[in-house]
mmCIF file of C-alpha atoms in Angstrom:
data_model
loop_
_atom_site.group_PDB
_atom_site.id
_atom_site.type_symbol
_atom_site.label_atom_id
_atom_site.label_comp_id
_atom_site.label_asym_id
_atom_site.label_seq_id
_atom_site.Cartn_x
_atom_site.Cartn_y
_atom_site.Cartn_z
ATOM 1 C CA MET A 97 -146.399 -72.581 -88.645
ATOM 2 C CA GLY A 98 -147.506 -74.449 -85.558
ATOM 3 C CA ARG A 99 -148.496 -73.684 -81.986
ATOM 4 C CA LEU A 100 -146.930 -74.005 -78.575
ATOM 5 C CA GLU A 101 -148.691 -76.589 -76.429
ATOM 6 C CA ALA A 102 -148.378 -74.226 -73.462
ATOM 7 C CA VAL A 103 -147.846 -70.462 -73.638
ATOM 8 C CA PRO A 104 -145.906 -69.524 -70.481
ATOM 9 C CA TRP A 105 -146.315 -65.782 -70.978
ATOM 10 C CA ALA A 106 -150.066 -65.892 -71.661
ATOM 11 C CA ASP A 107 -151.111 -64.466 -68.298
ATOM 12 C CA ASP A 108 -148.021 -62.383 -67.577
ATOM 13 C CA PRO A 109 -149.067 -58.782 -66.788
ATOM 14 C CA ALA A 110 -145.669 -57.376 -67.786
ATOM 15 C CA VAL A 111 -145.883 -59.109 -71.180
ATOM 16 C CA GLN A 112 -149.389 -57.753 -71.681
ATOM 17 C CA THR A 113 -148.175 -54.225 -70.891
ATOM 18 C CA LEU A 114 -145.273 -54.577 -73.310
ATOM 19 C CA PHE A 115 -147.394 -55.850 -76.190
ATOM 20 C CA ALA A 116 -150.098 -53.273 -75.615
ATOM 21 C CA THR A 117 -147.428 -50.590 -75.982
ATOM 22 C CA LEU A 118 -145.876 -52.118 -79.098
ATOM 23 C CA ASP A 119 -149.231 -52.859 -80.724
ATOM 24 C CA GLY A 120 -150.313 -49.283 -80.139
ATOM 25 C CA ALA A 121 -147.255 -48.062 -82.012
ATOM 26 C CA GLY A 122 -147.759 -50.502 -84.908
ATOM 27 C CA ILE A 123 -144.687 -52.535 -83.969
ATOM 28 C CA VAL A 124 -144.795 -56.288 -84.629
ATOM 29 C CA ALA A 125 -142.957 -58.324 -81.986
ATOM 30 C CA ARG A 126 -142.315 -62.029 -81.576
ATOM 31 C CA PHE A 127 -140.564 -63.984 -78.885
ATOM 32 C CA VAL A 128 -137.372 -65.567 -80.141
ATOM 33 C CA GLY A 129 -134.486 -67.779 -79.075
ATOM 34 C CA GLY A 130 -134.185 -69.393 -75.672
ATOM 35 C CA CYS A 131 -137.617 -68.555 -74.306
ATOM 36 C CA VAL A 132 -139.277 -70.153 -77.352
ATOM 37 C CA ARG A 133 -136.870 -73.086 -77.436
ATOM 38 C CA ASN A 134 -137.482 -73.856 -73.759
ATOM 39 C CA SER A 135 -141.240 -73.361 -74.147
ATOM 40 C CA VAL A 136 -141.272 -76.040 -76.857
ATOM 41 C CA LEU A 137 -139.446 -78.397 -74.496
ATOM 42 C CA GLY A 138 -141.448 -77.448 -71.413
ATOM 43 C CA ARG A 139 -138.322 -76.224 -69.629
ATOM 44 C CA ALA A 140 -137.984 -73.240 -67.323
ATOM 45 C CA ILE A 141 -137.499 -69.826 -68.911
ATOM 46 C CA ASP A 142 -134.901 -67.448 -67.500
ATOM 47 C CA ASP A 143 -135.743 -64.341 -69.499
ATOM 48 C CA TYR A 144 -137.643 -63.101 -72.514
ATOM 49 C CA ASP A 145 -136.019 -61.917 -75.749
ATOM 50 C CA LEU A 146 -138.093 -60.511 -78.585
ATOM 51 C CA ALA A 147 -137.515 -59.589 -82.199
ATOM 52 C CA VAL A 148 -139.261 -56.508 -83.583
ATOM 53 C CA ASP A 149 -139.809 -55.243 -87.119
ATOM 54 C CA THR A 150 -139.052 -51.583 -86.316
ATOM 55 C CA LYS A 151 -135.787 -49.676 -85.908
ATOM 56 C CA PRO A 152 -134.531 -49.313 -82.329
ATOM 57 C CA GLU A 153 -134.982 -45.544 -82.123
ATOM 58 C CA ALA A 154 -138.689 -45.902 -82.923
ATOM 59 C CA VAL A 155 -139.009 -48.734 -80.406
ATOM 60 C CA MET A 156 -137.455 -46.524 -77.725
ATOM 61 C CA ARG A 157 -139.822 -43.668 -78.529
ATOM 62 C CA ALA A 158 -142.843 -45.943 -78.236
ATOM 63 C CA LEU A 159 -141.701 -47.321 -74.880
ATOM 64 C CA GLU A 160 -140.845 -43.907 -73.507
ATOM 65 C CA ALA A 161 -144.194 -42.521 -74.638
ATOM 66 C CA ALA A 162 -145.853 -45.224 -72.526
ATOM 67 C CA LYS A 163 -143.725 -44.140 -69.521
ATOM 68 C CA LEU A 164 -141.803 -47.414 -69.550
ATOM 69 C CA LYS A 165 -138.152 -47.529 -68.619
ATOM 70 C CA VAL A 166 -135.967 -48.274 -71.631
ATOM 71 C CA VAL A 167 -132.202 -48.763 -71.831
ATOM 72 C CA PRO A 168 -130.226 -48.615 -75.131
ATOM 73 C CA THR A 169 -128.208 -51.715 -74.244
ATOM 74 C CA GLY A 170 -126.940 -52.401 -77.769
ATOM 75 C CA ILE A 171 -128.594 -49.866 -79.988
ATOM 76 C CA LYS A 172 -125.832 -50.041 -82.615
ATOM 77 C CA HIS A 173 -126.866 -53.635 -83.231
ATOM 78 C CA GLY A 174 -130.566 -52.937 -82.798
ATOM 79 C CA THR A 175 -131.079 -53.943 -79.157
ATOM 80 C CA VAL A 176 -132.931 -51.999 -76.483
ATOM 81 C CA THR A 177 -134.141 -53.266 -73.113
ATOM 82 C CA ALA A 178 -137.547 -52.457 -71.687
ATOM 83 C CA VAL A 179 -137.842 -52.741 -67.909
ATOM 84 C CA ILE A 180 -141.346 -53.503 -66.661
ATOM 85 C CA ASP A 181 -142.065 -54.241 -63.002
ATOM 86 C CA GLY A 182 -138.321 -54.574 -62.502
ATOM 87 C CA ARG A 183 -137.975 -57.236 -65.203
ATOM 88 C CA PRO A 184 -135.899 -56.765 -68.367
ATOM 89 C CA PHE A 185 -137.236 -57.548 -71.833
ATOM 90 C CA GLU A 186 -134.636 -57.391 -74.601
ATOM 91 C CA LEU A 187 -136.000 -56.232 -77.957
ATOM 92 C CA THR A 188 -133.834 -56.507 -81.066
ATOM 93 C CA THR A 189 -134.702 -55.161 -84.487
ATOM 94 C CA LEU A 190 -134.732 -57.645 -87.369
ATOM 95 C CA ARG A 191 -131.344 -57.462 -89.058
ATOM 96 C CA ARG A 192 -128.959 -58.943 -91.538
ATOM 97 C CA ASP A 193 -125.174 -59.087 -91.493
ATOM 98 C CA VAL A 194 -123.464 -56.706 -93.877
ATOM 99 C CA GLU A 195 -119.919 -57.567 -92.860
ATOM 100 C CA THR A 196 -118.354 -59.942 -90.337
ATOM 101 C CA ASP A 197 -114.795 -60.626 -89.217
ATOM 102 C CA GLY A 198 -115.420 -63.781 -87.206
ATOM 103 C CA ARG A 199 -115.847 -61.867 -83.951
ATOM 104 C CA ARG A 200 -118.297 -59.018 -84.554
ATOM 105 C CA ALA A 201 -120.674 -58.008 -87.303
ATOM 106 C CA VAL A 202 -121.780 -54.853 -89.034
ATOM 107 C CA VAL A 203 -125.545 -55.140 -89.371
ATOM 108 C CA ALA A 204 -128.301 -53.511 -91.396
ATOM 109 C CA PHE A 205 -131.877 -53.423 -90.163
ATOM 110 C CA THR A 206 -134.635 -55.114 -92.120
ATOM 111 C CA ASP A 207 -138.326 -55.966 -91.853
ATOM 112 C CA ASP A 208 -137.835 -59.431 -93.358
ATOM 113 C CA TRP A 209 -138.330 -62.152 -90.727
ATOM 114 C CA LEU A 210 -136.729 -64.876 -92.869
ATOM 115 C CA GLU A 211 -133.661 -62.715 -93.457
ATOM 116 C CA ASP A 212 -133.322 -62.242 -89.703
ATOM 117 C CA ALA A 213 -133.746 -65.965 -89.075
ATOM 118 C CA SER A 214 -131.145 -66.852 -91.691
ATOM 119 C CA ARG A 215 -128.362 -65.031 -89.855
ATOM 120 C CA ARG A 216 -128.862 -67.003 -86.627
ATOM 121 C CA ASP A 217 -126.698 -69.950 -85.613
ATOM 122 C CA PHE A 218 -128.787 -73.087 -85.009
ATOM 123 C CA THR A 219 -132.166 -74.150 -86.324
ATOM 124 C CA PHE A 220 -133.885 -74.179 -82.932
ATOM 125 C CA ASN A 221 -132.564 -70.702 -82.142
ATOM 126 C CA ALA A 222 -134.538 -69.371 -85.134
ATOM 127 C CA LEU A 223 -137.877 -70.290 -83.591
ATOM 128 C CA TYR A 224 -140.233 -67.340 -83.172
ATOM 129 C CA ALA A 225 -143.558 -67.214 -81.342
ATOM 130 C CA ASP A 226 -146.368 -64.697 -81.241
ATOM 131 C CA ARG A 227 -147.971 -63.625 -78.011
ATOM 132 C CA ASP A 228 -150.759 -66.173 -78.596
ATOM 133 C CA GLY A 229 -148.293 -69.056 -79.038
ATOM 134 C CA THR A 230 -148.283 -69.231 -82.836
ATOM 135 C CA LEU A 231 -144.924 -70.739 -83.755
ATOM 136 C CA TYR A 232 -142.783 -69.766 -86.749
ATOM 137 C CA ASP A 233 -140.165 -72.376 -87.628
ATOM 138 C CA PRO A 234 -138.377 -71.594 -90.917
ATOM 139 C CA PHE A 235 -135.618 -74.224 -90.551
ATOM 140 C CA ASP A 236 -137.367 -77.175 -88.882
ATOM 141 C CA GLY A 237 -135.890 -76.350 -85.488
ATOM 142 C CA ARG A 238 -138.769 -77.906 -83.592
ATOM 143 C CA ARG A 239 -138.028 -81.276 -85.152
ATOM 144 C CA ASP A 240 -134.328 -80.892 -84.320
ATOM 145 C CA LEU A 241 -135.264 -80.188 -80.701
ATOM 146 C CA ALA A 242 -137.497 -83.249 -80.602
ATOM 147 C CA GLU A 243 -134.684 -85.393 -81.999
ATOM 148 C CA ALA A 244 -132.040 -83.757 -79.745
ATOM 149 C CA ARG A 245 -130.027 -82.610 -82.747
ATOM 150 C CA VAL A 246 -127.960 -79.416 -82.860
ATOM 151 C CA ARG A 247 -127.699 -78.236 -86.460
ATOM 152 C CA PHE A 248 -126.353 -75.091 -88.036
ATOM 153 C CA ILE A 249 -128.683 -73.077 -90.249
ATOM 154 C CA GLY A 250 -127.611 -73.445 -93.873
ATOM 155 C CA ASP A 251 -123.913 -73.960 -94.480
ATOM 156 C CA ALA A 252 -122.043 -74.653 -91.242
ATOM 157 C CA GLU A 253 -118.762 -73.211 -92.532
ATOM 158 C CA THR A 254 -120.493 -69.932 -93.365
ATOM 159 C CA ARG A 255 -122.132 -69.692 -89.951
ATOM 160 C CA ILE A 256 -118.784 -70.309 -88.222
ATOM 161 C CA ALA A 257 -116.984 -67.777 -90.421
ATOM 162 C CA GLU A 258 -119.524 -65.175 -89.258
ATOM 163 C CA ASP A 259 -118.653 -65.803 -85.617
ATOM 164 C CA ARG A 260 -115.933 -68.234 -84.564
ATOM 165 C CA LEU A 261 -117.455 -68.532 -81.107
ATOM 166 C CA ARG A 262 -120.153 -70.644 -82.738
ATOM 167 C CA VAL A 263 -117.770 -73.595 -82.609
ATOM 168 C CA LEU A 264 -117.975 -73.517 -78.825
ATOM 169 C CA ARG A 265 -121.665 -72.653 -78.892
ATOM 170 C CA PHE A 266 -122.309 -75.790 -80.959
ATOM 171 C CA PHE A 267 -120.874 -77.959 -78.201
ATOM 172 C CA ARG A 268 -122.490 -75.930 -75.414
ATOM 173 C CA PHE A 269 -125.940 -76.349 -76.967
ATOM 174 C CA HIS A 270 -125.262 -80.024 -77.576
ATOM 175 C CA ALA A 271 -124.476 -80.480 -73.881
ATOM 176 C CA TRP A 272 -127.835 -78.951 -72.978
ATOM 177 C CA TYR A 273 -130.093 -80.069 -75.826
ATOM 178 C CA GLY A 274 -128.380 -82.772 -77.862
ATOM 179 C CA LYS A 275 -127.668 -86.467 -77.725
ATOM 180 C CA PRO A 276 -125.461 -88.757 -79.838
ATOM 181 C CA PRO A 277 -124.835 -88.912 -82.656
ATOM 182 C CA PHE A 278 -123.736 -85.376 -83.504
ATOM 183 C CA ASP A 279 -125.020 -83.789 -86.683
ATOM 184 C CA ALA A 280 -122.175 -84.856 -88.975
ATOM 185 C CA ALA A 281 -121.939 -81.716 -91.127
ATOM 186 C CA SER A 282 -121.970 -79.438 -88.090
ATOM 187 C CA PHE A 283 -119.459 -81.506 -86.114
ATOM 188 C CA ASP A 284 -117.050 -81.817 -89.025
ATOM 189 C CA ALA A 285 -117.188 -78.067 -89.658
ATOM 190 C CA CYS A 286 -116.357 -77.410 -86.017
ATOM 191 C CA ARG A 287 -113.459 -79.863 -86.174
ATOM 192 C CA ARG A 288 -112.059 -78.139 -89.248
ATOM 193 C CA ASN A 289 -112.360 -74.736 -87.590
ATOM 194 C CA ALA A 290 -110.966 -75.629 -84.176
ATOM 195 C CA GLY A 291 -107.833 -73.595 -84.823
ATOM 196 C CA SER A 292 -109.851 -70.444 -85.429
ATOM 197 C CA LEU A 293 -110.709 -70.272 -81.734
ATOM 198 C CA ARG A 294 -107.285 -68.854 -80.930
ATOM 199 C CA GLY A 295 -108.440 -65.417 -82.059
ATOM 200 C CA LEU A 296 -111.220 -65.206 -79.479
ATOM 201 C CA SER A 297 -111.004 -63.452 -76.129
ATOM 202 C CA GLY A 298 -110.525 -65.396 -72.920
ATOM 203 C CA GLU A 299 -113.740 -63.919 -71.519
ATOM 204 C CA ARG A 300 -115.871 -65.253 -74.373
ATOM 205 C CA VAL A 301 -114.231 -68.675 -74.259
ATOM 206 C CA SER A 302 -114.548 -69.127 -70.496
ATOM 207 C CA LYS A 303 -118.172 -67.957 -70.517
ATOM 208 C CA GLU A 304 -119.098 -70.595 -73.099
ATOM 209 C CA LEU A 305 -117.026 -73.316 -71.451
ATOM 210 C CA LEU A 306 -118.471 -72.752 -67.980
ATOM 211 C CA ARG A 307 -122.014 -72.606 -69.359
ATOM 212 C CA LEU A 308 -121.324 -75.908 -71.140
ATOM 213 C CA LEU A 309 -119.986 -77.480 -67.950
ATOM 214 C CA LYS A 310 -123.125 -76.426 -66.076
ATOM 215 C CA ALA A 311 -125.268 -78.753 -68.222
ATOM 216 C CA PRO A 312 -126.713 -81.802 -66.426
ATOM 217 C CA ASP A 313 -124.150 -84.234 -67.902
ATOM 218 C CA PRO A 314 -121.595 -82.676 -70.268
ATOM 219 C CA ALA A 315 -119.087 -85.557 -70.149
ATOM 220 C CA ASP A 316 -119.862 -86.960 -73.610
ATOM 221 C CA THR A 317 -119.653 -83.470 -75.081
ATOM 222 C CA ILE A 318 -116.269 -82.837 -73.488
ATOM 223 C CA ALA A 319 -115.023 -86.179 -74.810
ATOM 224 C CA ALA A 320 -116.132 -85.195 -78.312
ATOM 225 C CA MET A 321 -114.410 -81.817 -77.982
ATOM 226 C CA VAL A 322 -111.176 -83.558 -77.044
ATOM 227 C CA GLU A 323 -111.536 -85.862 -80.034
ATOM 228 C CA ALA A 324 -112.017 -82.879 -82.349
ATOM 229 C CA ALA A 325 -109.150 -80.888 -80.769
ATOM 230 C CA ILE A 326 -111.586 -78.096 -79.893
ATOM 231 C CA LEU A 327 -109.909 -77.342 -76.565
ATOM 232 C CA ASP A 328 -106.320 -77.465 -77.800
ATOM 233 C CA GLN A 329 -106.054 -73.697 -78.257
ATOM 234 C CA TRP A 330 -107.391 -72.656 -74.858
ATOM 235 C CA LEU A 331 -107.104 -75.661 -72.568
ATOM 236 C CA PRO A 332 -104.248 -77.855 -73.814
ATOM 237 C CA GLU A 333 -103.948 -79.311 -70.298
ATOM 238 C CA CYS A 334 -107.322 -81.066 -70.664
ATOM 239 C CA VAL A 335 -107.053 -84.769 -69.838
ATOM 240 C CA GLY A 336 -110.490 -85.828 -71.053
ATOM 241 C CA ALA A 337 -113.783 -86.701 -69.436
ATOM 242 C CA ALA A 338 -113.017 -89.742 -67.245
ATOM 243 C CA CYS A 339 -112.682 -87.820 -63.968
ATOM 244 C CA LEU A 340 -115.587 -85.606 -64.954
ATOM 245 C CA ARG A 341 -117.813 -88.680 -65.298
ATOM 246 C CA ALA A 342 -116.799 -89.841 -61.821
ATOM 247 C CA LEU A 343 -117.433 -86.384 -60.388
ATOM 248 C CA ILE A 344 -120.893 -86.118 -61.954
ATOM 249 C CA ALA A 345 -121.798 -89.532 -60.523
ATOM 250 C CA ARG A 346 -121.142 -88.391 -56.956
ATOM 251 C CA GLU A 347 -121.599 -84.612 -56.844
ATOM 252 C CA ASP A 348 -124.557 -83.339 -54.845
ATOM 253 C CA ARG A 349 -124.921 -80.180 -56.940
ATOM 254 C CA PRO A 350 -123.467 -79.157 -60.323
ATOM 255 C CA ASP A 351 -120.612 -76.680 -60.174
ATOM 256 C CA PRO A 352 -118.982 -75.613 -63.470
ATOM 257 C CA LEU A 353 -115.667 -74.508 -61.940
ATOM 258 C CA ARG A 354 -115.305 -77.795 -60.070
ATOM 259 C CA ARG A 355 -116.126 -79.612 -63.293
ATOM 260 C CA LEU A 356 -113.430 -77.571 -65.025
ATOM 261 C CA ALA A 357 -110.969 -78.861 -62.422
ATOM 262 C CA ALA A 358 -112.153 -82.406 -63.181
ATOM 263 C CA ILE A 359 -110.920 -82.205 -66.782
ATOM 264 C CA LEU A 360 -107.503 -80.908 -65.716
ATOM 265 C CA PRO A 361 -104.589 -82.865 -64.264
ATOM 266 C CA MET A 362 -103.670 -82.563 -60.611
ATOM 267 C CA GLY A 363 -100.845 -80.088 -60.259
ATOM 268 C CA ALA A 364 -101.797 -78.079 -63.358
ATOM 269 C CA ASP A 365 -100.852 -74.402 -63.230
ATOM 270 C CA ALA A 366 -104.138 -72.892 -62.093
ATOM 271 C CA THR A 367 -102.722 -69.369 -62.178
ATOM 272 C CA ALA A 368 -101.788 -69.652 -65.857
ATOM 273 C CA ILE A 369 -105.137 -71.241 -66.716
ATOM 274 C CA GLY A 370 -106.975 -68.537 -64.799
ATOM 275 C CA LYS A 371 -105.128 -65.776 -66.650
ATOM 276 C CA ARG A 372 -105.725 -67.452 -70.004
ATOM 277 C CA LEU A 373 -109.462 -67.837 -69.377
ATOM 278 C CA LYS A 374 -109.764 -64.479 -67.607
ATOM 279 C CA LEU A 375 -111.149 -66.090 -64.469
ATOM 280 C CA SER A 376 -111.633 -63.909 -61.419
ATOM 281 C CA THR A 377 -108.982 -63.929 -58.703
ATOM 282 C CA GLN A 378 -111.332 -65.869 -56.440
ATOM 283 C CA GLU A 379 -112.038 -68.454 -59.148
ATOM 284 C CA SER A 380 -108.321 -68.889 -59.875
ATOM 285 C CA LEU A 381 -107.505 -69.366 -56.201
ATOM 286 C CA ARG A 382 -110.268 -71.933 -55.834
ATOM 287 C CA LEU A 383 -109.058 -73.759 -58.932
ATOM 288 C CA ASP A 384 -105.541 -73.769 -57.471
ATOM 289 C CA VAL A 385 -106.760 -75.450 -54.266
ATOM 290 C CA MET A 386 -108.792 -78.016 -56.219
ATOM 291 C CA LEU A 387 -105.772 -78.976 -58.350
ATOM 292 C CA ALA A 388 -103.247 -79.072 -55.496
ATOM 293 C CA ALA A 389 -101.869 -82.432 -54.398
ATOM 294 C CA GLU A 390 -101.659 -81.332 -50.756
ATOM 295 C CA PRO A 391 -103.161 -81.534 -48.265
ATOM 296 C CA ALA A 392 -104.336 -85.035 -49.100
ATOM 297 C CA ILE A 393 -107.957 -85.881 -48.325
ATOM 298 C CA ASP A 394 -108.116 -88.703 -45.770
ATOM 299 C CA ILE A 395 -111.555 -90.202 -46.316
ATOM 300 C CA SER A 396 -110.742 -93.488 -44.593
ATOM 301 C CA GLY A 397 -109.607 -91.673 -41.421
ATOM 302 C CA GLY A 398 -113.188 -91.207 -40.267
ATOM 303 C CA PRO A 399 -114.882 -88.184 -38.710
ATOM 304 C CA LYS A 400 -111.788 -87.012 -36.844
ATOM 305 C CA ALA A 401 -109.766 -86.816 -40.081
ATOM 306 C CA TRP A 402 -112.673 -85.199 -41.891
ATOM 307 C CA ARG A 403 -112.947 -82.462 -39.276
ATOM 308 C CA ALA A 404 -109.216 -81.802 -39.500
ATOM 309 C CA GLY A 405 -109.445 -81.472 -43.267
ATOM 310 C CA ILE A 406 -112.498 -79.227 -43.120
ATOM 311 C CA TYR A 407 -110.750 -77.009 -40.569
ATOM 312 C CA ARG A 408 -107.706 -76.563 -42.793
ATOM 313 C CA LEU A 409 -109.543 -75.999 -46.077
ATOM 314 C CA GLY A 410 -112.974 -74.758 -45.082
ATOM 315 C CA GLY A 411 -116.150 -76.677 -45.819
ATOM 316 C CA ASN A 412 -116.599 -75.628 -49.448
ATOM 317 C CA LEU A 413 -113.021 -76.298 -50.562
ATOM 318 C CA TYR A 414 -112.947 -79.569 -48.628
ATOM 319 C CA ALA A 415 -116.110 -80.607 -50.478
ATOM 320 C CA ASP A 416 -114.419 -79.693 -53.774
ATOM 321 C CA ARG A 417 -111.363 -81.801 -53.015
ATOM 322 C CA LEU A 418 -113.469 -84.661 -51.688
ATOM 323 C CA LEU A 419 -115.659 -84.794 -54.784
ATOM 324 C CA LEU A 420 -112.656 -84.585 -57.086
ATOM 325 C CA ALA A 421 -110.730 -87.344 -55.304
ATOM 326 C CA ALA A 422 -109.787 -89.868 -57.993
ATOM 327 C CA GLU A 423 -110.459 -92.784 -55.658
ATOM 328 C CA ALA A 424 -113.331 -91.674 -53.445
ATOM 329 C CA SER A 425 -113.481 -94.694 -51.157
ATOM 330 C CA GLY A 426 -114.846 -95.101 -47.656
ATOM 331 C CA ASP A 427 -117.825 -93.198 -46.380
ATOM 332 C CA TRP A 428 -117.298 -90.130 -48.571
ATOM 333 C CA ARG A 429 -120.997 -89.276 -48.472
ATOM 334 C CA ALA A 430 -120.832 -88.818 -44.702
ATOM 335 C CA ALA A 431 -117.672 -86.747 -45.102
ATOM 336 C CA LEU A 432 -119.438 -84.570 -47.668
ATOM 337 C CA ALA A 433 -122.445 -84.114 -45.383
ATOM 338 C CA MET A 434 -120.103 -83.027 -42.599
ATOM 339 C CA ALA A 435 -118.399 -80.516 -44.904
ATOM 340 C CA ARG A 436 -121.808 -79.030 -45.691
ATOM 341 C CA ALA A 437 -123.037 -78.924 -42.081
ATOM 342 C CA TRP A 438 -120.108 -78.620 -39.636
ATOM 343 C CA THR A 439 -118.752 -75.197 -38.734
ATOM 344 C CA PRO A 440 -115.110 -75.424 -37.618
ATOM 345 C CA PRO A 441 -114.368 -73.812 -34.236
ATOM 346 C CA GLU A 442 -111.809 -71.056 -33.738
ATOM 347 C CA LEU A 443 -108.546 -71.755 -31.923
ATOM 348 C CA PRO A 444 -109.222 -70.634 -28.320
ATOM 349 C CA ILE A 445 -105.892 -68.806 -27.964
ATOM 350 C CA SER A 446 -103.940 -66.240 -29.955
ATOM 351 C CA GLY A 447 -100.543 -64.611 -30.156
ATOM 352 C CA GLY A 448 -101.628 -62.163 -27.491
ATOM 353 C CA ASP A 449 -101.720 -64.997 -24.968
ATOM 354 C CA ALA A 450 -98.102 -65.813 -25.759
ATOM 355 C CA LEU A 451 -97.080 -62.187 -25.240
ATOM 356 C CA LYS A 452 -98.746 -62.220 -21.800
ATOM 357 C CA LEU A 453 -96.350 -65.014 -20.870
ATOM 358 C CA GLY A 454 -93.462 -62.644 -21.417
ATOM 359 C CA LEU A 455 -92.482 -63.579 -24.979
ATOM 360 C CA LYS A 456 -91.428 -60.846 -27.366
ATOM 361 C CA PRO A 457 -93.191 -60.416 -30.710
ATOM 362 C CA GLY A 458 -91.535 -62.427 -33.478
ATOM 363 C CA PRO A 459 -91.403 -65.751 -35.314
ATOM 364 C CA ARG A 460 -91.223 -67.741 -32.082
ATOM 365 C CA VAL A 461 -94.708 -66.603 -31.087
ATOM 366 C CA GLY A 462 -96.156 -67.744 -34.409
ATOM 367 C CA ALA A 463 -94.366 -71.093 -34.182
ATOM 368 C CA LEU A 464 -95.680 -71.737 -30.661
ATOM 369 C CA ILE A 465 -99.259 -70.862 -31.545
ATOM 370 C CA GLU A 466 -99.025 -73.114 -34.599
ATOM 371 C CA ALA A 467 -97.740 -75.950 -32.420
ATOM 372 C CA VAL A 468 -100.658 -75.540 -30.007
ATOM 373 C CA GLU A 469 -103.019 -75.473 -32.954
ATOM 374 C CA GLN A 470 -101.646 -78.775 -34.285
ATOM 375 C CA TRP A 471 -102.013 -80.313 -30.810
ATOM 376 C CA TRP A 472 -105.583 -78.985 -30.600
ATOM 377 C CA ILE A 473 -106.450 -80.411 -34.031
ATOM 378 C CA SER A 474 -104.913 -83.798 -33.193
ATOM 379 C CA GLY A 475 -107.190 -83.886 -30.154
ATOM 380 C CA ASP A 476 -110.202 -83.384 -32.419
ATOM 381 C CA PHE A 477 -110.794 -79.804 -31.216
ATOM 382 C CA THR A 478 -111.928 -80.944 -27.756
ATOM 383 C CA ALA A 479 -109.408 -78.897 -25.712
ATOM 384 C CA ASN A 480 -110.922 -75.711 -24.301
ATOM 385 C CA ARG A 481 -109.156 -72.394 -23.728
ATOM 386 C CA ALA A 482 -107.748 -73.401 -20.350
ATOM 387 C CA ALA A 483 -106.264 -76.593 -21.769
ATOM 388 C CA CYS A 484 -104.800 -74.729 -24.786
ATOM 389 C CA LEU A 485 -103.224 -72.122 -22.468
ATOM 390 C CA ALA A 486 -101.730 -74.923 -20.376
ATOM 391 C CA GLU A 487 -100.252 -76.518 -23.508
ATOM 392 C CA LEU A 488 -98.874 -73.141 -24.600
ATOM 393 C CA GLU A 489 -97.221 -72.648 -21.205
ATOM 394 C CA ARG A 490 -95.746 -76.141 -21.393
ATOM 395 C CA LEU A 491 -94.268 -75.467 -24.818
ATOM 396 C CA VAL A 492 -92.831 -72.133 -23.643
ATOM 397 C CA ARG A 493 -91.118 -73.848 -20.726
ATOM 398 C CA ILE A 494 -89.576 -76.646 -22.747
ATOM 399 C CA SER A 495 -88.429 -74.289 -25.474
ATOM 400 C CA SER A 496 -86.787 -71.770 -23.162
#
């Protein structure tokens, strides 16, 4: 046992309410997983997960008796969620795996804390902490955190056989918490089990991959995954981490989908990749624009060219393409700032103006408006409505 140097939940009224309720019902609870791991490192905590020594039905009764909102979010596997002051607290009963098929487990509840810890994936994810900050560390996870080492609990092959997703989780946690060299036994087990990832769902794979790519600098991790053929089953198009390194060096904010594009070749089939990884329609369309060869990004053309590009793509997609440009030369920082700040104007005329000139609805109207638009863009958007109408009239005359 040890102690947390700082206890982030010490003065949290919602935590005090929760523990008062559980204590009153004789239920022992400890914080577990990410909130403890990040507390050890002094990092921000997103949410609180707790392990409890009592079956979920009894936990629900205790919470309901205290007039607290409780949701049976995963009661089959021992998880209920208490909602206090609008904040969720996930409470999971201590458990052990009875049967696993590499994707899901049949569990039995227990009151043995070591048995519960033994079924977890990595040593630092089996850290528990009491409300007062007393730390329980059965597998030396605190030392692994201090040494930036990601290590499976017990036999790595066994942990992976319980849940094949743990291969990807190993690399995701390394991107966030590890540094070279990899734990050899864990890395080698993941390499040997790379082929087992084919049986996973696209949703689970993409969730892990995008969370990995959100890490501050995941380039070394991606390079190691390529070396170990981890991505071969789900992202055979991956070209490595070179472009990702360049992107990270110049991006102004991390974006996992843009980083995904950085490890893919230009012209890759974004639709097929999106379907495979179960990306949303919006994500797939954005990926398609990021991987398209056209329109080319003219950084050296100066502000006029930047505005034209931003108008055609929109500021966010232009920023994507700019940051992903293999050879980002010229004043790309100024171009990026413009993409973030400049709002493109709207073309001052429409098809209705062409109809007022006596044209009939049809393809010719669209072609004329497009021609005026190109003229307006080439003039750096300075022509007002009167000038655009005059250009439209001119084009009508010469095309009649």
